[in-house]
Amino acid sequence: MKLDADNQRLKDLPTDAHIVRLPKGLVGLPELKELEIVFKEDQLPFMWLREQSEDGFSFAVVEPAALLDSYSFDVKDEDASQIGIETGEDVLVLNVITLRDDEEYPVTVNLAAPIVVNRKTRIGMQIILDDFEKHPTHHPVSQIEEQCVSCAN
Amino acid sequence: MLVLTRKKDESILIGDDIEIRINKVDGDGVRLGITAPRQVPVYRKEIHDLISKSNRDAAMASGKVEEDLLNAKKALTRAPFQG
């Protein structure tokens, strides 16, 4: 199934990329098991989570703390043990951003299915949260937090 | 799709490790008990489809040139979303 007809590689992104391994890929895209995180300073807090291959997929992602006052969720024990995390400090959270041709809400973030990554091992998984009311898949992003916690990294 | 008829308290095995048991039948609804290895995710289909679609939509859009991401960043500093 060809999903990336218009995909263009971002060839000039910096090489300080970090490899993330998702043993189960992303929901609906289980083949995406190895992705890299890259970013450009002037695009922060947005970053790219992308396949390393020339024609691969890329996703705009963001650490939710950069956008939202409070976003918290529970990670089920079986999920936590699969990626070897024990506390919140072990975890890097990335939420997928959808960019749309929508004047009013061009940027939305998927709060319903965060990607949680073990900071040390860089192994992660996308988990689906229970409460869709609180965590919509397309939450409009309108105002950036003053303190960009992801910018320092 | 394989179609089977099961009664309450009967089970289906998928492979050697996955069991689906009919715990309760109540009108149009069925309560299922699912036993699967920890690493096998179990989803309600409509929710899986929702997230799956969201991921795919994001993948297509993210394939556009980085200019879109810069526009997105500008959109962040607009007036807050009401409601």
PDB file of N, CA, C and O in Angstrom, chain A residues 45-46 60-62 67 95-110 137-143, chain B residues 61 67-78 81:
ATOM      1  N   PRO A  45      10.065  22.979  19.282  1.00  0.00           N
ATOM      2  CA  PRO A  45      10.184  21.651  19.882  1.00  0.00           C
ATOM      3  C   PRO A  45       9.829  20.503  18.959  1.00  0.00           C
ATOM      4  O   PRO A  45       9.899  19.350  19.363  1.00  0.00           O
ATOM      5  N   PHE A  46       9.429  20.812  17.745  1.00  0.00           N
ATOM      6  CA  PHE A  46       9.098  19.714  16.842  1.00  0.00           C
ATOM      7  C   PHE A  46      10.346  18.972  16.410  1.00  0.00           C
ATOM      8  O   PHE A  46      11.391  19.569  16.151  1.00  0.00           O
ATOM      9  N   ALA A  60       6.314  14.005  12.221  1.00  0.00           N
ATOM     10  CA  ALA A  60       6.661  15.111  13.115  1.00  0.00           C
ATOM     11  C   ALA A  60       6.213  14.687  14.501  1.00  0.00           C
ATOM     12  O   ALA A  60       5.101  14.187  14.682  1.00  0.00           O
ATOM     13  N   VAL A  61       7.096  14.840  15.469  1.00  0.00           N
ATOM     14  CA  VAL A  61       6.764  14.449  16.833  1.00  0.00           C
ATOM     15  C   VAL A  61       7.167  15.568  17.772  1.00  0.00           C
ATOM     16  O   VAL A  61       7.910  16.479  17.402  1.00  0.00           O
ATOM     17  N   VAL A  62       6.682  15.457  18.985  1.00  0.00           N
ATOM     18  CA  VAL A  62       6.999  16.465  19.980  1.00  0.00           C
ATOM     19  C   VAL A  62       6.930  15.841  21.363  1.00  0.00           C
ATOM     20  O   VAL A  62       6.165  14.896  21.591  1.00  0.00           O
ATOM     21  N   LEU A  67       4.320  21.428  24.978  1.00  0.00           N
ATOM     22  CA  LEU A  67       3.096  22.032  24.461  1.00  0.00           C
ATOM     23  C   LEU A  67       1.975  22.136  25.483  1.00  0.00           C
ATOM     24  O   LEU A  67       1.106  22.978  25.367  1.00  0.00           O
ATOM     25  N   ASN A  95       4.813  12.456  21.098  1.00  0.00           N
ATOM     26  CA  ASN A  95       3.475  12.369  20.527  1.00  0.00           C
ATOM     27  C   ASN A  95       3.530  12.752  19.060  1.00  0.00           C
ATOM     28  O   ASN A  95       4.263  13.662  18.663  1.00  0.00           O
ATOM     29  N   VAL A  96       2.750  12.046  18.284  1.00  0.00           N
ATOM     30  CA  VAL A  96       2.759  12.261  16.842  1.00  0.00           C
ATOM     31  C   VAL A  96       1.946  13.497  16.479  1.00  0.00           C
ATOM     32  O   VAL A  96       0.834  13.694  16.953  1.00  0.00           O
ATOM     33  N   ILE A  97       2.527  14.306  15.639  1.00  0.00           N
ATOM     34  CA  ILE A  97       1.891  15.537  15.178  1.00  0.00           C
ATOM     35  C   ILE A  97       1.317  15.308  13.791  1.00  0.00           C
ATOM     36  O   ILE A  97       1.975  14.706  12.934  1.00  0.00           O
ATOM     37  N   THR A  98       0.114  15.790  13.585  1.00  0.00           N
ATOM     38  CA  THR A  98      -0.450  15.763  12.237  1.00  0.00           C
ATOM     39  C   THR A  98      -0.478  17.190  11.716  1.00  0.00           C
ATOM     40  O   THR A  98      -0.983  18.090  12.387  1.00  0.00           O
ATOM     41  N   LEU A  99       0.088  17.372  10.544  1.00  0.00           N
ATOM     42  CA  LEU A  99       0.062  18.690   9.902  1.00  0.00           C
ATOM     43  C   LEU A  99      -1.014  18.657   8.830  1.00  0.00           C
ATOM     44  O   LEU A  99      -1.019  17.761   7.991  1.00  0.00           O
ATOM     45  N   ARG A 100      -1.918  19.592   8.889  1.00  0.00           N
ATOM     46  CA  ARG A 100      -3.048  19.515   7.973  1.00  0.00           C
ATOM     47  C   ARG A 100      -3.222  20.808   7.188  1.00  0.00           C
ATOM     48  O   ARG A 100      -2.790  21.873   7.622  1.00  0.00           O
ATOM     49  N   ASP A 101      -3.894  20.693   6.063  1.00  0.00           N
ATOM     50  CA  ASP A 101      -4.231  21.872   5.260  1.00  0.00           C
ATOM     51  C   ASP A 101      -5.459  22.536   5.823  1.00  0.00           C
ATOM     52  O   ASP A 101      -6.471  22.662   5.151  1.00  0.00           O
ATOM     53  N   ASP A 102      -5.391  22.914   7.071  1.00  0.00           N
ATOM     54  CA  ASP A 102      -6.559  23.457   7.741  1.00  0.00           C
ATOM     55  C   ASP A 102      -6.171  24.811   8.304  1.00  0.00           C
ATOM     56  O   ASP A 102      -5.323  24.898   9.176  1.00  0.00           O
ATOM     57  N   GLU A 103      -6.788  25.845   7.802  1.00  0.00           N
ATOM     58  CA  GLU A 103      -6.457  27.203   8.243  1.00  0.00           C
ATOM     59  C   GLU A 103      -6.525  27.366   9.749  1.00  0.00           C
ATOM     60  O   GLU A 103      -5.675  27.964  10.371  1.00  0.00           O
ATOM     61  N   GLU A 104      -7.604  26.816  10.301  1.00  0.00           N
ATOM     62  CA  GLU A 104      -7.844  27.045  11.720  1.00  0.00           C
ATOM     63  C   GLU A 104      -6.995  26.156  12.624  1.00  0.00           C
ATOM     64  O   GLU A 104      -6.428  26.622  13.601  1.00  0.00           O
ATOM     65  N   TYR A 105      -6.929  24.893  12.295  1.00  0.00           N
ATOM     66  CA  TYR A 105      -6.169  23.956  13.125  1.00  0.00           C
ATOM     67  C   TYR A 105      -5.171  23.175  12.272  1.00  0.00           C
ATOM     68  O   TYR A 105      -5.370  22.001  12.005  1.00  0.00           O
ATOM     69  N   PRO A 106      -4.116  23.838  11.871  1.00  0.00           N
ATOM     70  CA  PRO A 106      -3.163  23.172  10.994  1.00  0.00           C
ATOM     71  C   PRO A 106      -2.286  22.143  11.698  1.00  0.00           C
ATOM     72  O   PRO A 106      -1.693  21.289  11.051  1.00  0.00           O
ATOM     73  N   VAL A 107      -2.230  22.281  13.010  1.00  0.00           N
ATOM     74  CA  VAL A 107      -1.361  21.377  13.758  1.00  0.00           C
ATOM     75  C   VAL A 107      -2.166  20.680  14.835  1.00  0.00           C
ATOM     76  O   VAL A 107      -2.776  21.330  15.681  1.00  0.00           O
ATOM     77  N   THR A 108      -2.170  19.372  14.795  1.00  0.00           N
ATOM     78  CA  THR A 108      -2.815  18.656  15.894  1.00  0.00           C
ATOM     79  C   THR A 108      -1.861  17.605  16.427  1.00  0.00           C
ATOM     80  O   THR A 108      -0.973  17.131  15.711  1.00  0.00           O
ATOM     81  N   VAL A 109      -2.044  17.280  17.668  1.00  0.00           N
ATOM     82  CA  VAL A 109      -1.169  16.286  18.279  1.00  0.00           C
ATOM     83  C   VAL A 109      -2.012  15.116  18.778  1.00  0.00           C
ATOM     84  O   VAL A 109      -3.115  15.296  19.288  1.00  0.00           O
ATOM     85  N   ASN A 110      -1.498  13.944  18.584  1.00  0.00           N
ATOM     86  CA  ASN A 110      -2.193  12.738  19.012  1.00  0.00           C
ATOM     87  C   ASN A 110      -1.849  12.446  20.467  1.00  0.00           C
ATOM     88  O   ASN A 110      -0.768  11.972  20.793  1.00  0.00           O
ATOM     89  N   THR A 137      -7.227  12.184  19.589  1.00  0.00           N
ATOM     90  CA  THR A 137      -6.192  11.872  18.607  1.00  0.00           C
ATOM     91  C   THR A 137      -5.750  13.120  17.844  1.00  0.00           C
ATOM     92  O   THR A 137      -4.665  13.156  17.298  1.00  0.00           O
ATOM     93  N   HIS A 138      -6.616  14.113  17.806  1.00  0.00           N
ATOM     94  CA  HIS A 138      -6.242  15.328  17.090  1.00  0.00           C
ATOM     95  C   HIS A 138      -6.526  16.555  17.946  1.00  0.00           C
ATOM     96  O   HIS A 138      -7.455  17.308  17.718  1.00  0.00           O
ATOM     97  N   HIS A 139      -5.691  16.714  18.923  1.00  0.00           N
ATOM     98  CA  HIS A 139      -5.826  17.863  19.819  1.00  0.00           C
ATOM     99  C   HIS A 139      -5.154  19.069  19.167  1.00  0.00           C
ATOM    100  O   HIS A 139      -3.970  19.018  18.851  1.00  0.00           O
ATOM    101  N   PRO A 140      -5.912  20.136  18.947  1.00  0.00           N
ATOM    102  CA  PRO A 140      -5.300  21.291  18.280  1.00  0.00           C
ATOM    103  C   PRO A 140      -4.207  21.902  19.148  1.00  0.00           C
ATOM    104  O   PRO A 140      -4.377  22.048  20.358  1.00  0.00           O
ATOM    105  N   VAL A 141      -3.140  22.231  18.521  1.00  0.00           N
ATOM    106  CA  VAL A 141      -2.028  22.816  19.253  1.00  0.00           C
ATOM    107  C   VAL A 141      -2.020  24.299  18.974  1.00  0.00           C
ATOM    108  O   VAL A 141      -1.884  24.719  17.840  1.00  0.00           O
ATOM    109  N   SER A 142      -2.199  25.101  19.950  1.00  0.00           N
ATOM    110  CA  SER A 142      -2.332  26.518  19.658  1.00  0.00           C
ATOM    111  C   SER A 142      -1.351  27.397  20.392  1.00  0.00           C
ATOM    112  O   SER A 142      -1.026  28.470  19.947  1.00  0.00           O
ATOM    113  N   GLN A 143      -0.899  26.928  21.501  1.00  0.00           N
ATOM    114  CA  GLN A 143      -0.007  27.823  22.219  1.00  0.00           C
ATOM    115  C   GLN A 143       1.144  27.049  22.845  1.00  0.00           C
ATOM    116  O   GLN A 143       0.955  26.047  23.499  1.00  0.00           O
TER     117      GLN A 143
ATOM    118  N   ALA B  61       1.351  13.535   5.863  1.00  0.00           N
ATOM    119  CA  ALA B  61       1.571  14.967   6.002  1.00  0.00           C
ATOM    120  C   ALA B  61       3.018  15.273   6.334  1.00  0.00           C
ATOM    121  O   ALA B  61       3.578  16.234   5.848  1.00  0.00           O
ATOM    122  N   GLU B  67       9.198  23.160   5.360  1.00  0.00           N
ATOM    123  CA  GLU B  67       8.501  24.445   5.431  1.00  0.00           C
ATOM    124  C   GLU B  67       7.182  24.286   6.186  1.00  0.00           C
ATOM    125  O   GLU B  67       6.775  25.151   6.947  1.00  0.00           O
ATOM    126  N   ASP B  68       6.539  23.164   5.978  1.00  0.00           N
ATOM    127  CA  ASP B  68       5.274  22.909   6.663  1.00  0.00           C
ATOM    128  C   ASP B  68       5.471  22.877   8.170  1.00  0.00           C
ATOM    129  O   ASP B  68       4.617  23.305   8.924  1.00  0.00           O
ATOM    130  N   LEU B  69       6.600  22.345   8.575  1.00  0.00           N
ATOM    131  CA  LEU B  69       6.836  22.249  10.007  1.00  0.00           C
ATOM    132  C   LEU B  69       7.104  23.631  10.585  1.00  0.00           C
ATOM    133  O   LEU B  69       6.676  23.948  11.687  1.00  0.00           O
ATOM    134  N   LEU B  70       7.763  24.463   9.811  1.00  0.00           N
ATOM    135  CA  LEU B  70       8.004  25.829  10.272  1.00  0.00           C
ATOM    136  C   LEU B  70       6.691  26.605  10.347  1.00  0.00           C
ATOM    137  O   LEU B  70       6.475  27.375  11.266  1.00  0.00           O
ATOM    138  N   ASN B  71       5.810  26.376   9.381  1.00  0.00           N
ATOM    139  CA  ASN B  71       4.486  27.008   9.432  1.00  0.00           C
ATOM    140  C   ASN B  71       3.726  26.521  10.650  1.00  0.00           C
ATOM    141  O   ASN B  71       3.019  27.266  11.299  1.00  0.00           O
ATOM    142  N   ALA B  72       3.902  25.258  10.927  1.00  0.00           N
ATOM    143  CA  ALA B  72       3.232  24.682  12.085  1.00  0.00           C
ATOM    144  C   ALA B  72       3.707  25.358  13.350  1.00  0.00           C
ATOM    145  O   ALA B  72       2.947  25.651  14.257  1.00  0.00           O
ATOM    146  N   LYS B  73       5.003  25.606  13.378  1.00  0.00           N
ATOM    147  CA  LYS B  73       5.562  26.240  14.568  1.00  0.00           C
ATOM    148  C   LYS B  73       5.009  27.651  14.728  1.00  0.00           C
ATOM    149  O   LYS B  73       4.719  28.092  15.825  1.00  0.00           O
ATOM    150  N   LYS B  74       4.823  28.329  13.605  1.00  0.00           N
ATOM    151  CA  LYS B  74       4.232  29.675  13.678  1.00  0.00           C
ATOM    152  C   LYS B  74       2.812  29.584  14.193  1.00  0.00           C
ATOM    153  O   LYS B  74       2.354  30.421  14.948  1.00  0.00           O
ATOM    154  N   ALA B  75       2.101  28.539  13.764  1.00  0.00           N
ATOM    155  CA  ALA B  75       0.718  28.358  14.193  1.00  0.00           C
ATOM    156  C   ALA B  75       0.618  28.198  15.696  1.00  0.00           C
ATOM    157  O   ALA B  75      -0.390  28.501  16.301  1.00  0.00           O
ATOM    158  N   LEU B  76       1.693  27.737  16.283  1.00  0.00           N
ATOM    159  CA  LEU B  76       1.686  27.518  17.726  1.00  0.00           C
ATOM    160  C   LEU B  76       1.557  28.809  18.506  1.00  0.00           C
ATOM    161  O   LEU B  76       1.057  28.836  19.603  1.00  0.00           O
ATOM    162  N   THR B  77       2.042  29.901  17.919  1.00  0.00           N
ATOM    163  CA  THR B  77       2.073  31.133  18.694  1.00  0.00           C
ATOM    164  C   THR B  77       0.861  32.016  18.437  1.00  0.00           C
ATOM    165  O   THR B  77       0.796  33.133  18.875  1.00  0.00           O
ATOM    166  N   ARG B  78      -0.110  31.456  17.727  1.00  0.00           N
ATOM    167  CA  ARG B  78      -1.355  32.193  17.532  1.00  0.00           C
ATOM    168  C   ARG B  78      -2.191  32.161  18.795  1.00  0.00           C
ATOM    169  O   ARG B  78      -1.836  31.539  19.775  1.00  0.00           O
ATOM    170  N   PHE B  81      -6.660  28.171  21.385  1.00  0.00           N
ATOM    171  CA  PHE B  81      -7.892  27.541  20.969  1.00  0.00           C
ATOM    172  C   PHE B  81      -8.939  27.676  22.067  1.00  0.00           C
ATOM    173  O   PHE B  81      -8.674  27.383  23.212  1.00  0.00           O
TER     174      PHE B  81
END
